[in-house]
Amino acid sequence: MASEREQILEEIGRHKKEISSFLDGFLDEWEEEGTQGRWRKDVRKRLQEMVKEGKMVRGTLVVIINKFYNGDHHDSAVKAGAAVELLHTGILMHDDIIDKDLRRRGMKTFQKQYRDLADKEGIEERKHFGISMALAGGDVSFFLGQNVLSSLQVPQDPKSNIQELVFREFSNVGLAEQVDIYSGYSSDEPSEDEILDLYRTKTARYTFSLPMKAGAIMADVDKNERKKLYNIGEKIGTIFQLKDDELGLFGDEEKIGEDIGSDLDEDKKTLHRLKLLERLSDDKEEKVREMLGTDMTDEEREQIKHLIREKNVKSDVHERMEALAEEASEMIEKLDLEEDSKDFLQKMTIFCLEREK
Amino acid sequence: MASEREQILEEIGRHKKEISSFLDGFLDEWEEEGTQGRWRKDVRKRLQEMVKEGKMVRGTLVVIINKFYNGDHHDSAVKAGAAVELLHTGILMHDDIIDKDLRRRGMKTFQKQYRDLADKEGIEERKHFGISMALAGGDVSFFLGQNVLSSLQVPQDPKSNIQELVFREFSNVGLAEQVDIYSGYSSDEPSEDEILDLYRTKTARYTFSLPMKAGAIMADVDKNERKKLYNIGEKIGTIFQLKDDELGLFGDEEKIGEDIGSDLDEDKKTLHRLKLLERLSDDKEEKVREMLGTDMTDEEREQIKHLIREKNVKSDVHERMEALAEEASEMIEKLDLEEDSKDFLQKMTIFCLEREK
């Protein structure tokens, strides 16, 4: 597995370099052309650091899928990938405000960076200052991403199609954020279907379906094939999110670089949580509900994790992930692609299923 | 003046109807096609209400300018106008979070609407819930606006030009928000040039230059003429912002529908404030500085307003507005337009200078 993993990371890394280099040039130009010197420079630097710290799975997938078909408009695929990464970074900046997160990609989040700036400059209301600056900074990132997307040098049809795809999916991400926020605060219990629906919108479509389809549009692949890619993306992306939940419970804190168990503390409405509560006796369920959503001790967390294993929740969810991988695998085989390319997508699916961070 | 005012409002109102009707259809479609039923419906309703409550100066200007030249691609101009209004609404949702505003356009702001929802449903952390939902809702509005913009049925060149214009200007608005936030908290004193530069970016270009230029691009007007329109927009928009400051000090609370004097309480770094501080003796200046930025009594506010009049700040700023109007007027005369159209723009300039709300 190690070498397959490396192969995938190598392929991603190669295109990440291309996207980074485009972004450097684009941001350079943006910085030079305008006024508001200090803050233009400042937000540019912060954005650039944050974008480049990511793996750029979304952006590179546009380029990789485009290449797998025929590689037409390669430079535009790189640009579209860069746009997707800028839009994604805007989402992250806003998401961190919503979740009150202070760390991301092993760095301080934007709201924390600006909060620290407030400390340094003796600005009062440091928290609101941090939120406000990160909010406006996220907007800047959105509009820069859209700017890149509007400058694609491809025929009008694919260009409109890509833009409509991107903006439609991202409006759904915004909406999914709302659903997620409400669900986090509300005492309503989402059903299994609702949880999986949210996973598809919040993660799967925008992380996998969108870039895969965008790469195919750029390569002028027919609609039927694009639809297949979109569906495969939904499967892989759902695995990706379920794995995220699993790692959030049982992962290696060192590798992941985030607190393990915070989903429990926040009482995130994950599939693991739903299945656990379903399988507990009434009084046990009540006890667990009382613990969830509080600042738990390590011992309490261990208790809940023990129950998740004991009630076969972990294994059942993992089985579901494997079933999804199986479905994705069958769909990948039916793609109109060279064996090597199919092989890459198969490996990527397994990678999402088996990753440790 | 009354009838000129009415004439302008009538013209704006006519195109507002067209834009509203397009938005109804677009949002209908968006609502019907997707999942996350409750929230899709919910955010759609709130967006629609808020967008329609505005005068739609920005959106209708795209249509009006397009019509003044030749009216080519009228339907696309309406769409572009609708897009600009959706993007602007996203900006407002975010701006209200930054400014902690609870009222806008005589309605509750989004953050307040969602905060009330939290109260109704017994959700804790009502304030953060309100902020989070409005933040994500603003993102939805942005992406819907971009979606509309990407669906324009115009030749690729004007389409790309409009998109690049819109996204570039809006990234500058995000940046100007940052400058404005920082300036509000920082003890740094912006210079007159910096204040006027911020006014151009934060208000003028995006409220007037952008829609005027967009309407001209749609009508395939040449670059030189577009540039003129852009510059005229900067002048009119700066008048608009200076008038906003003036009304915020001396306006009729009933007509404006907001608290008068809140700029003083918030110690907003307006041109009036800068000029006042410059003209006071050292000890008087210190006294005024101590009052600004606090929750002042009516008497304290009246004191400051009295000083603003006494030191000729009000009249000097107004003179500057008139000079800008004069410059705009000369530039309008040089446009390649029918007399009627020039006349409308002249009246609009005067309207911005003399408006009472």
PDB file of C-alpha atoms in Angstrom, chain A residues 193-293:
ATOM      1  CA  ASP A 193     -30.740   9.403   4.981  1.00  0.00           C
ATOM      2  CA  GLU A 194     -30.462  13.005   6.061  1.00  0.00           C
ATOM      3  CA  ILE A 195     -26.969  12.458   7.402  1.00  0.00           C
ATOM      4  CA  LEU A 196     -25.804  10.795   4.202  1.00  0.00           C
ATOM      5  CA  ASP A 197     -27.474  13.472   2.125  1.00  0.00           C
ATOM      6  CA  LEU A 198     -25.584  16.115   4.052  1.00  0.00           C
ATOM      7  CA  TYR A 199     -22.311  14.219   3.589  1.00  0.00           C
ATOM      8  CA  ARG A 200     -22.879  14.172  -0.139  1.00  0.00           C
ATOM      9  CA  THR A 201     -23.530  17.912  -0.305  1.00  0.00           C
ATOM     10  CA  LYS A 202     -21.147  19.123   2.351  1.00  0.00           C
ATOM     11  CA  THR A 203     -18.178  17.025   1.297  1.00  0.00           C
ATOM     12  CA  ALA A 204     -18.575  14.504  -1.473  1.00  0.00           C
ATOM     13  CA  ARG A 205     -19.895  16.550  -4.369  1.00  0.00           C
ATOM     14  CA  TYR A 206     -17.672  19.494  -3.830  1.00  0.00           C
ATOM     15  CA  THR A 207     -14.503  17.567  -3.057  1.00  0.00           C
ATOM     16  CA  PHE A 208     -14.763  14.876  -5.730  1.00  0.00           C
ATOM     17  CA  SER A 209     -17.784  15.163  -8.049  1.00  0.00           C
ATOM     18  CA  LEU A 210     -17.197  18.796  -8.914  1.00  0.00           C
ATOM     19  CA  PRO A 211     -13.491  18.641  -9.806  1.00  0.00           C
ATOM     20  CA  MET A 212     -13.871  15.330 -11.637  1.00  0.00           C
ATOM     21  CA  LYS A 213     -16.739  16.649 -13.726  1.00  0.00           C
ATOM     22  CA  ALA A 214     -14.961  19.969 -14.320  1.00  0.00           C
ATOM     23  CA  GLY A 215     -11.888  18.170 -15.643  1.00  0.00           C
ATOM     24  CA  ALA A 216     -14.123  16.152 -17.977  1.00  0.00           C
ATOM     25  CA  ILE A 217     -15.995  19.207 -19.249  1.00  0.00           C
ATOM     26  CA  MET A 218     -12.671  20.796 -20.061  1.00  0.00           C
ATOM     27  CA  ALA A 219     -11.728  17.689 -22.058  1.00  0.00           C
ATOM     28  CA  ASP A 220     -15.074  17.904 -23.881  1.00  0.00           C
ATOM     29  CA  VAL A 221     -16.139  14.453 -22.677  1.00  0.00           C
ATOM     30  CA  ASP A 222     -19.777  13.524 -23.361  1.00  0.00           C
ATOM     31  CA  LYS A 223     -22.552  14.075 -20.854  1.00  0.00           C
ATOM     32  CA  ASN A 224     -23.085  10.430 -20.042  1.00  0.00           C
ATOM     33  CA  GLU A 225     -19.452   9.952 -19.082  1.00  0.00           C
ATOM     34  CA  ARG A 226     -19.491  13.156 -17.005  1.00  0.00           C
ATOM     35  CA  LYS A 227     -22.532  11.907 -15.121  1.00  0.00           C
ATOM     36  CA  LYS A 228     -20.661   8.692 -14.319  1.00  0.00           C
ATOM     37  CA  LEU A 229     -17.717  10.655 -12.971  1.00  0.00           C
ATOM     38  CA  TYR A 230     -20.032  12.783 -10.880  1.00  0.00           C
ATOM     39  CA  ASN A 231     -21.611   9.678  -9.346  1.00  0.00           C
ATOM     40  CA  ILE A 232     -18.247   8.077  -8.674  1.00  0.00           C
ATOM     41  CA  GLY A 233     -17.254  11.297  -6.943  1.00  0.00           C
ATOM     42  CA  GLU A 234     -20.283  11.048  -4.681  1.00  0.00           C
ATOM     43  CA  LYS A 235     -19.286   7.535  -3.629  1.00  0.00           C
ATOM     44  CA  ILE A 236     -15.620   8.320  -3.031  1.00  0.00           C
ATOM     45  CA  GLY A 237     -16.496  11.560  -1.287  1.00  0.00           C
ATOM     46  CA  THR A 238     -18.913   9.851   1.073  1.00  0.00           C
ATOM     47  CA  ILE A 239     -16.217   7.328   1.949  1.00  0.00           C
ATOM     48  CA  PHE A 240     -13.899  10.276   2.523  1.00  0.00           C
ATOM     49  CA  GLN A 241     -16.336  11.900   4.976  1.00  0.00           C
ATOM     50  CA  LEU A 242     -17.154   8.664   6.816  1.00  0.00           C
ATOM     51  CA  LYS A 243     -13.419   8.040   7.157  1.00  0.00           C
ATOM     52  CA  ASP A 244     -13.064  11.554   8.508  1.00  0.00           C
ATOM     53  CA  ASP A 245     -15.616  10.720  11.186  1.00  0.00           C
ATOM     54  CA  GLU A 246     -13.821   7.467  11.978  1.00  0.00           C
ATOM     55  CA  LEU A 247     -10.442   9.165  12.273  1.00  0.00           C
ATOM     56  CA  GLY A 248     -12.047  11.821  14.438  1.00  0.00           C
ATOM     57  CA  LEU A 249     -12.923   9.035  16.866  1.00  0.00           C
ATOM     58  CA  PHE A 250     -10.089   6.548  16.564  1.00  0.00           C
ATOM     59  CA  GLY A 251      -7.336   8.345  14.666  1.00  0.00           C
ATOM     60  CA  ASP A 252      -3.820   9.138  15.688  1.00  0.00           C
ATOM     61  CA  GLU A 253      -3.753  12.648  17.097  1.00  0.00           C
ATOM     62  CA  GLU A 254      -0.149  13.157  16.058  1.00  0.00           C
ATOM     63  CA  LYS A 255      -0.773  12.231  12.454  1.00  0.00           C
ATOM     64  CA  ILE A 256      -3.983  14.189  12.087  1.00  0.00           C
ATOM     65  CA  GLY A 257      -2.824  17.344  13.803  1.00  0.00           C
ATOM     66  CA  GLU A 258      -6.189  17.997  15.439  1.00  0.00           C
ATOM     67  CA  ASP A 259      -7.835  17.014  18.689  1.00  0.00           C
ATOM     68  CA  ILE A 260      -9.319  13.543  18.616  1.00  0.00           C
ATOM     69  CA  GLY A 261     -12.755  13.285  20.149  1.00  0.00           C
ATOM     70  CA  SER A 262     -13.808  16.848  19.500  1.00  0.00           C
ATOM     71  CA  ASP A 263     -16.724  15.526  17.404  1.00  0.00           C
ATOM     72  CA  LEU A 264     -17.989  13.922  20.606  1.00  0.00           C
ATOM     73  CA  ASP A 265     -17.477  17.089  22.618  1.00  0.00           C
ATOM     74  CA  GLU A 266     -19.352  19.037  19.956  1.00  0.00           C
ATOM     75  CA  ASP A 267     -22.014  16.335  19.682  1.00  0.00           C
ATOM     76  CA  LYS A 268     -21.611  16.278  15.910  1.00  0.00           C
ATOM     77  CA  LYS A 269     -24.516  14.412  14.314  1.00  0.00           C
ATOM     78  CA  THR A 270     -22.355  11.748  12.663  1.00  0.00           C
ATOM     79  CA  LEU A 271     -23.519   8.383  11.382  1.00  0.00           C
ATOM     80  CA  HIS A 272     -21.482   6.712  14.136  1.00  0.00           C
ATOM     81  CA  ARG A 273     -23.377   8.688  16.746  1.00  0.00           C
ATOM     82  CA  LEU A 274     -26.792   7.901  15.273  1.00  0.00           C
ATOM     83  CA  LYS A 275     -26.079   4.176  15.031  1.00  0.00           C
ATOM     84  CA  LEU A 276     -24.702   4.047  18.554  1.00  0.00           C
ATOM     85  CA  LEU A 277     -27.739   5.751  20.080  1.00  0.00           C
ATOM     86  CA  GLU A 278     -30.049   3.393  18.170  1.00  0.00           C
ATOM     87  CA  ARG A 279     -28.330   0.362  19.605  1.00  0.00           C
ATOM     88  CA  LEU A 280     -28.284   1.358  23.251  1.00  0.00           C
ATOM     89  CA  SER A 281     -30.878   0.538  25.872  1.00  0.00           C
ATOM     90  CA  ASP A 282     -33.009   3.508  26.922  1.00  0.00           C
ATOM     91  CA  ASP A 283     -31.172   4.277  30.136  1.00  0.00           C
ATOM     92  CA  LYS A 284     -27.760   3.753  28.590  1.00  0.00           C
ATOM     93  CA  GLU A 285     -28.789   6.021  25.705  1.00  0.00           C
ATOM     94  CA  GLU A 286     -29.811   8.738  28.125  1.00  0.00           C
ATOM     95  CA  LYS A 287     -26.469   8.489  29.910  1.00  0.00           C
ATOM     96  CA  VAL A 288     -24.524   8.791  26.662  1.00  0.00           C
ATOM     97  CA  ARG A 289     -26.653  11.726  25.535  1.00  0.00           C
ATOM     98  CA  GLU A 290     -25.826  13.493  28.760  1.00  0.00           C
ATOM     99  CA  MET A 291     -22.107  13.074  28.117  1.00  0.00           C
ATOM    100  CA  LEU A 292     -22.168  14.095  24.444  1.00  0.00           C
ATOM    101  CA  GLY A 293     -21.784  17.773  23.754  1.00  0.00           C
TER     102      GLY A 293
END
